[in-house]
Coordinates of C-alpha atoms in Angstrom, one line a residue:
M288 CA 30.2 -70.4 43.2
R289 CA 29.6 -66.9 44.7
N290 CA 31.8 -65.7 41.3
V291 CA 28.9 -65.9 39.2
Y292 CA 27.7 -63.5 40.0
F293 CA 29.7 -60.8 38.3
V294 CA 30.1 -61.3 34.7
A295 CA 29.1 -58.8 33.5
C296 CA 25.0 -58.2 32.6
L297 CA 25.3 -56.4 29.4
L298 CA 23.7 -59.8 28.0
C299 CA 20.0 -61.3 29.2
C300 CA 18.4 -64.8 29.2
F301 CA 15.3 -65.4 28.1
S302 CA 12.2 -67.7 29.8
S303 CA 9.0 -68.4 28.9
A304 CA 7.4 -68.8 32.3
Y305 CA 3.7 -67.2 32.6
G306 CA 3.1 -67.2 28.7
K307 CA 5.9 -63.6 29.2
K308 CA 9.6 -63.6 27.9
H309 CA 11.1 -62.2 31.0
V310 CA 14.2 -60.6 31.5
T311 CA 17.3 -63.0 33.7
T312 CA 20.7 -61.3 34.9
P313 CA 22.8 -62.1 37.4
Y314 CA 21.7 -59.0 39.3
I315 CA 18.0 -60.7 39.4
T316 CA 19.7 -64.2 40.5
I317 CA 21.3 -62.1 43.3
A318 CA 18.2 -60.2 44.3
D319 CA 15.8 -63.2 43.9
S320 CA 17.8 -65.5 46.3
I321 CA 17.6 -62.5 49.2
L322 CA 14.1 -62.2 48.4
Y323 CA 13.0 -66.1 49.1
N324 CA 16.1 -65.9 51.2
V325 CA 14.1 -63.0 53.9
L326 CA 10.4 -64.3 53.3
N327 CA 12.1 -68.0 54.6
L328 CA 13.9 -66.8 57.3
Y329 CA 12.3 -64.1 58.5
Q330 CA 8.1 -64.6 58.8
T331 CA 6.1 -64.8 61.1
P332 CA 3.1 -67.3 61.8
D333 CA 0.6 -64.6 61.2
G334 CA 1.9 -62.6 57.9
L335 CA 4.2 -60.3 59.1
L336 CA 8.1 -60.8 59.1
T337 CA 10.5 -60.6 62.4
E338 CA 12.9 -56.7 62.9
T339 CA 16.0 -59.2 62.9
Y340 CA 17.0 -62.3 62.3
P341 CA 17.6 -64.0 64.2
V342 CA 15.4 -62.4 66.0
D343 CA 16.8 -60.1 69.2
P344 CA 15.3 -61.4 72.7
E345 CA 17.5 -57.8 73.4
Q346 CA 16.6 -55.6 70.3
K347 CA 16.5 -51.6 70.3
I348 CA 14.7 -50.0 68.8
T349 CA 16.7 -46.2 68.5
Y350 CA 14.5 -44.9 65.4
L351 CA 11.7 -43.3 66.7
A352 CA 10.5 -40.2 66.9
G353 CA 12.1 -37.5 69.6
G354 CA 14.4 -39.5 71.3
T355 CA 11.8 -43.0 72.1
Q356 CA 13.7 -45.8 72.6
Q357 CA 12.0 -49.2 72.1
N358 CA 13.4 -52.6 74.2
G359 CA 13.0 -56.2 74.8
T360 CA 11.9 -58.3 72.4
L361 CA 9.0 -57.7 69.0
K362 CA 6.6 -60.0 68.1
A363 CA 6.9 -58.1 64.6
S364 CA 9.1 -55.3 62.1
F365 CA 8.4 -52.1 62.3
L366 CA 6.6 -50.2 59.2
W367 CA 9.5 -49.3 58.3
P368 CA 11.3 -52.3 57.5
Y369 CA 8.9 -53.4 56.7
S370 CA 7.9 -51.2 54.1
G371 CA 11.2 -52.0 52.0
M372 CA 10.5 -55.7 50.4
M373 CA 6.8 -53.8 49.1
S374 CA 10.1 -51.9 46.8
G375 CA 12.1 -55.2 46.3
C376 CA 9.3 -56.9 45.2
V377 CA 8.1 -54.1 42.6
A378 CA 11.5 -53.1 41.3
L379 CA 11.9 -57.3 40.7
Y380 CA 8.1 -57.2 38.6
K381 CA 8.9 -53.9 36.6
A382 CA 12.8 -55.7 35.9
T383 CA 12.0 -58.6 35.6
G384 CA 8.2 -59.1 34.3
D385 CA 8.1 -62.4 36.0
K386 CA 4.5 -62.7 38.0
K387 CA 5.9 -65.2 40.6
Y388 CA 6.8 -60.7 42.1
K389 CA 3.4 -60.3 41.5
K390 CA 1.9 -62.7 43.5
A391 CA 4.6 -62.5 46.3
L392 CA 3.7 -58.6 46.9
E393 CA 0.0 -58.9 46.1
K394 CA -0.5 -62.7 47.9
R395 CA 2.6 -61.8 50.9
I396 CA 3.6 -58.5 51.0
L397 CA 0.7 -56.4 50.6
P398 CA -1.6 -58.7 53.3
G399 CA 0.8 -57.8 56.0
L400 CA 1.2 -53.9 55.4
E401 CA -2.4 -53.9 55.3
Q402 CA -1.8 -54.9 58.9
Y403 CA -0.1 -51.8 59.3
W404 CA -3.3 -49.8 57.9
D405 CA -4.5 -47.1 60.8
D406 CA -8.2 -46.0 60.1
S407 CA -9.0 -44.7 63.4
R408 CA -7.8 -41.6 62.8
L409 CA -8.2 -39.0 60.5
P410 CA -6.6 -39.0 57.3
A411 CA -5.3 -42.7 57.1
C412 CA -2.3 -44.2 57.3
Y413 CA -0.3 -46.7 57.8
Q414 CA 0.9 -46.5 61.6
S415 CA 4.8 -47.7 63.0
Y416 CA 3.3 -50.3 64.0
P417 CA 0.9 -53.2 63.8
V418 CA -2.6 -51.8 65.0
K419 CA -3.6 -55.4 66.6
Y420 CA -0.9 -54.7 69.0
G421 CA -2.0 -50.8 69.9
Q422 CA -1.7 -47.4 68.6
H423 CA 1.4 -46.0 67.8
G424 CA 3.0 -43.5 66.0
R425 CA 3.1 -42.5 62.3
Y426 CA 5.6 -41.0 60.4
Y427 CA 5.2 -38.7 57.7
D428 CA 8.3 -40.8 56.0
D429 CA 7.3 -44.2 56.3
N430 CA 4.0 -43.0 54.2
I431 CA 5.8 -41.5 52.1
W432 CA 8.0 -44.8 50.6
V433 CA 5.2 -46.7 50.6
A434 CA 3.3 -44.1 48.7
L435 CA 6.0 -44.3 45.7
D436 CA 6.4 -47.6 45.7
Y437 CA 2.1 -47.7 44.8
C438 CA 2.7 -45.5 42.6
D439 CA 5.7 -47.3 40.7
Y440 CA 3.4 -50.5 41.0
Y441 CA 0.3 -48.7 40.1
Q442 CA 2.3 -47.7 36.4
L443 CA 3.0 -51.6 35.9
T444 CA -0.5 -52.6 36.4
R445 CA -2.9 -49.8 35.8
K446 CA -5.1 -50.7 38.6
P447 CA -6.8 -47.7 40.4
A448 CA -7.4 -49.5 43.7
Y449 CA -3.1 -49.3 44.1
L450 CA -3.3 -45.1 42.2
K451 CA -5.9 -44.8 45.0
K452 CA -3.7 -45.7 48.0
A453 CA -0.9 -43.9 46.4
I454 CA -3.4 -40.3 46.3
D455 CA -4.9 -40.9 50.1
L456 CA -1.7 -41.8 51.4
Y457 CA -0.3 -38.6 49.7
Q458 CA -3.3 -36.3 51.2
Y459 CA -2.3 -37.6 54.7
I460 CA 0.9 -37.4 53.9
Y461 CA 0.7 -33.0 53.2
S462 CA -1.8 -33.4 55.9
G463 CA 2.0 -32.6 58.3
W464 CA 2.4 -29.7 56.1
S465 CA 1.9 -26.0 58.2
D466 CA 3.4 -22.7 58.0
E467 CA 6.0 -22.7 60.3
L468 CA 9.2 -22.0 58.5
G469 CA 6.9 -21.2 55.7
G470 CA 6.0 -24.2 55.2
G471 CA 7.6 -27.7 55.0
I472 CA 6.4 -31.6 56.6
F473 CA 7.3 -33.2 59.7
W474 CA 8.6 -35.9 60.1
C475 CA 6.0 -37.8 63.0
E476 CA 2.5 -36.4 63.3
Q477 CA 2.7 -37.0 67.2
Q478 CA 5.7 -35.1 67.1
K479 CA 5.6 -32.1 65.7
E480 CA 9.1 -30.6 66.0
A481 CA 10.6 -30.2 63.7
K482 CA 10.5 -31.3 59.9
H483 CA 12.7 -32.9 58.1
T484 CA 14.9 -33.9 54.6
C485 CA 13.5 -37.1 54.8
S486 CA 9.7 -35.9 54.5
N487 CA 9.9 -33.5 52.3
A488 CA 12.5 -34.6 49.4
P489 CA 10.8 -37.8 49.1
S490 CA 7.6 -36.1 48.7
T491 CA 8.8 -33.9 45.8
V492 CA 9.2 -37.5 44.5
L493 CA 5.7 -37.9 45.0
G494 CA 4.2 -35.1 44.1
V495 CA 6.3 -35.3 40.3
K496 CA 5.2 -39.8 40.1
L497 CA 1.2 -38.5 40.7
Y498 CA 1.2 -35.5 38.2
R499 CA 3.2 -37.8 35.9
L500 CA 0.5 -41.0 36.5
T501 CA -2.9 -37.7 36.9
K502 CA -1.7 -34.9 35.0
D503 CA -3.1 -33.1 38.1
K504 CA -0.8 -29.9 38.0
K505 CA -1.4 -29.0 41.7
Y506 CA 0.6 -32.0 42.5
L507 CA 3.7 -30.8 40.2
D508 CA 3.4 -26.8 41.7
K509 CA 3.0 -28.7 45.8
A510 CA 5.9 -30.0 44.4
K511 CA 8.4 -27.5 43.6
E512 CA 6.8 -25.5 46.2
T513 CA 8.5 -28.5 48.4
Y514 CA 11.8 -29.5 46.8
A515 CA 12.3 -24.9 47.4
W516 CA 11.7 -24.8 51.3
T517 CA 13.8 -28.4 51.4
K518 CA 17.0 -25.9 49.8
K519 CA 16.4 -22.7 51.3
H520 CA 16.0 -24.0 54.5
L521 CA 18.4 -27.8 54.6
C522 CA 21.3 -28.0 52.2
D523 CA 24.9 -27.5 52.8
P524 CA 25.4 -24.9 50.6
T525 CA 29.0 -25.7 50.6
D526 CA 28.8 -28.6 49.2
Y527 CA 25.3 -29.4 48.8
V528 CA 25.1 -32.0 50.9
Y529 CA 21.5 -31.8 52.4
W530 CA 21.4 -31.1 56.5
D531 CA 19.0 -33.5 58.5
N532 CA 16.1 -31.5 59.5
V533 CA 15.5 -27.6 61.6
N534 CA 13.2 -27.5 64.5
L535 CA 10.6 -25.1 65.2
K536 CA 13.2 -22.4 66.9
G537 CA 15.0 -22.7 63.4
K538 CA 18.2 -24.9 64.7
V539 CA 19.2 -27.0 61.8
S540 CA 20.5 -30.6 62.6
K541 CA 23.6 -30.9 60.8
A542 CA 23.9 -34.6 60.3
K543 CA 24.3 -35.5 57.7
Y544 CA 22.7 -38.9 55.8
S545 CA 23.0 -40.2 52.0
Y546 CA 19.0 -41.1 51.0
N547 CA 18.6 -37.3 52.3
S548 CA 20.9 -36.4 49.5
G549 CA 19.5 -38.9 47.0
Q550 CA 16.1 -37.7 47.1
M551 CA 16.9 -34.3 46.0
I552 CA 19.2 -35.4 43.5
Q553 CA 16.2 -37.8 42.0
A554 CA 13.5 -34.7 42.7
G555 CA 15.5 -31.9 41.1
V556 CA 16.7 -34.9 38.1
L557 CA 12.1 -35.1 37.9
L558 CA 11.5 -31.3 37.7
Y559 CA 14.4 -30.4 35.6
E560 CA 12.4 -33.4 32.9
E561 CA 8.8 -31.9 33.7
T562 CA 9.7 -27.9 34.0
G563 CA 13.0 -27.8 31.6
D564 CA 13.7 -25.5 34.0
K565 CA 18.6 -26.0 34.0
Q566 CA 19.0 -24.9 37.7
Y567 CA 16.6 -28.0 39.4
L568 CA 19.2 -30.4 36.9
L569 CA 22.4 -28.3 38.1
D570 CA 21.3 -28.5 41.4
A571 CA 21.2 -32.1 41.0
Q572 CA 24.4 -32.3 39.8
K573 CA 26.4 -31.3 41.8
T574 CA 23.9 -32.6 44.8
A575 CA 25.2 -35.8 43.4
A576 CA 28.8 -34.8 43.5
G577 CA 29.0 -33.5 47.4
T578 CA 27.1 -36.6 48.1
D579 CA 29.8 -39.3 46.4
A580 CA 32.8 -37.1 47.8
F581 CA 30.8 -37.3 51.7
F582 CA 29.9 -41.1 52.2
R583 CA 32.6 -42.4 50.0
I584 CA 35.5 -42.9 51.8
Q585 CA 35.3 -45.9 54.5
A586 CA 38.0 -47.7 53.6
D587 CA 37.6 -50.7 52.7
K588 CA 39.2 -54.0 55.5
Q589 CA 40.0 -56.4 53.2
D590 CA 41.5 -53.9 50.9
P591 CA 41.9 -50.6 52.3
A592 CA 42.8 -49.1 48.3
I593 CA 38.2 -49.9 48.4
K594 CA 37.2 -46.9 49.2
V595 CA 32.9 -47.5 50.5
H596 CA 29.9 -45.6 51.3
K597 CA 29.8 -45.4 55.1
D598 CA 26.0 -45.1 55.5
M599 CA 24.0 -47.7 55.8
A600 CA 22.6 -49.8 53.6
W601 CA 19.1 -48.7 52.8
F602 CA 20.1 -45.4 52.9
N603 CA 23.5 -46.3 49.1
V604 CA 19.8 -47.4 48.3
I605 CA 17.5 -45.2 48.2
L606 CA 21.2 -42.6 47.1
L607 CA 21.0 -45.1 44.4
R608 CA 17.8 -44.0 43.1
G609 CA 19.1 -41.0 42.5
F610 CA 22.3 -41.7 40.9
K611 CA 20.3 -43.6 37.6
S612 CA 17.7 -40.7 37.7
L613 CA 20.5 -38.5 37.8
S614 CA 22.9 -40.9 35.0
K615 CA 19.3 -41.3 33.0
V616 CA 19.8 -38.0 31.8
D617 CA 23.7 -36.2 31.9
G618 CA 24.9 -39.6 30.9
N619 CA 27.6 -39.3 34.1
T620 CA 27.7 -42.7 34.9
T621 CA 30.1 -43.1 37.4
Y622 CA 28.0 -42.3 41.3
V623 CA 26.1 -44.9 40.1
K624 CA 28.8 -47.3 38.8
A625 CA 30.4 -46.4 41.9
L626 CA 28.6 -47.6 44.8
T627 CA 27.4 -51.0 42.2
E628 CA 31.2 -52.1 43.1
N629 CA 29.6 -51.3 47.0
A630 CA 27.6 -52.8 46.1
L631 CA 28.9 -56.2 45.1
H632 CA 32.0 -55.7 46.7
A633 CA 29.9 -56.8 49.8
W634 CA 27.8 -58.9 48.0
K635 CA 31.2 -61.4 47.9
N636 CA 32.7 -61.2 50.5
Y637 CA 30.7 -59.7 53.7
R638 CA 27.4 -62.2 54.2
D639 CA 26.8 -64.4 57.0
T640 CA 26.7 -67.9 57.1
N641 CA 22.4 -67.0 56.8
G642 CA 23.4 -65.7 53.7
L643 CA 22.5 -62.1 55.5
L644 CA 24.3 -58.5 55.4
G645 CA 25.3 -55.9 57.6
R646 CA 24.4 -52.3 57.7
D647 CA 28.0 -52.1 57.1
W648 CA 29.5 -52.8 53.3
S649 CA 33.3 -52.2 54.5
G650 CA 33.7 -55.6 56.8
H651 CA 35.3 -53.5 59.6
K652 CA 31.2 -53.9 61.9
E653 CA 30.0 -57.7 62.6
E654 CA 26.5 -58.3 63.3
A655 CA 25.0 -61.8 65.2
H656 CA 21.0 -59.8 64.5
K657 CA 21.1 -59.2 60.5
W658 CA 18.4 -56.0 60.6
L659 CA 15.7 -56.5 58.4
L660 CA 15.9 -53.5 56.0
D661 CA 19.9 -53.9 55.7
N662 CA 19.0 -57.4 53.7
A663 CA 15.0 -56.3 51.7
C664 CA 17.1 -53.2 50.4
M665 CA 19.5 -55.1 48.4
I666 CA 16.4 -56.7 46.7
E667 CA 15.5 -53.4 45.2
L668 CA 19.4 -52.9 44.7
F669 CA 20.1 -55.3 42.5
A670 CA 17.5 -55.2 40.7
E671 CA 17.7 -51.8 39.7
M672 CA 20.9 -53.0 38.8

């Protein structure tokens, strides 16, 4: 039965629910199944979601600033994985026009998201953990991902409240900009130790999106400045793949994650579209080639001839945003097809008995507790296909 999902998706089926025709494809069927499976398995009684399924009593959260680690049973997920559900619902609604996804977003996901809203510290933003459990760290990049979704959702609905939220978050995000190192946005508000690609590259994307929505040139000007700063300080000149961060002493952390380059690819494409400056497009093409070569090297467990993107699932989905935007401009679909084939292969071969995927698409690693983000991000991925 799983092979039905691999039928070519050039032909679309339509239904007339909600009084409108909306698109359904095998990819949409997969995305839909993941959405409702996650909402069912990960739900909590208070409208939030768990960090993993099953809940891990020995959970170790290792992605917090300053090497902070939180251990033990969590009452809810952190904001980062939760936000993946917003991205998924927005992508599904955009792809299909089906109002059931609008309902899932507005009745289930957004009310839960507001449990992270912290207005006790100004500028207000979403903190990393629900506010009813006390004050927690506030991350500029966490808020960027949400702001990007609000931009996309405003474009679909034209409800002013969503644009206002995106603008409010933009103001918070750029409160993290400082003159140290000549500019750039920090990663974590409470630990201003380094400036990361993940807090600057997507801010560039956000700036261009807000410019398109508002026609206010200040957003485009700041986007160009942010892009230039990130390229100058964090681009590896040997392969055009982006490093992780630079600390206030100027030392670069040369770890590479696919989503950082993915956002610089998308940023370059958007700036090229708005300015006509071909250097932005050339940058995007160089980074796309370098990123594909650097990350698509993991040999698949079942068929070593298949090369799989070695980074974790959500990072790959953000990379897809860049690849997809680039392919629309230059017509090169090679990178999109490769990443798509990786995801489809993982979906076909490496789901567990609950229908969930881990972060390793090559099949080598098995995880007893499946992370929310590893599955939430797949909603967006299959919707975007």
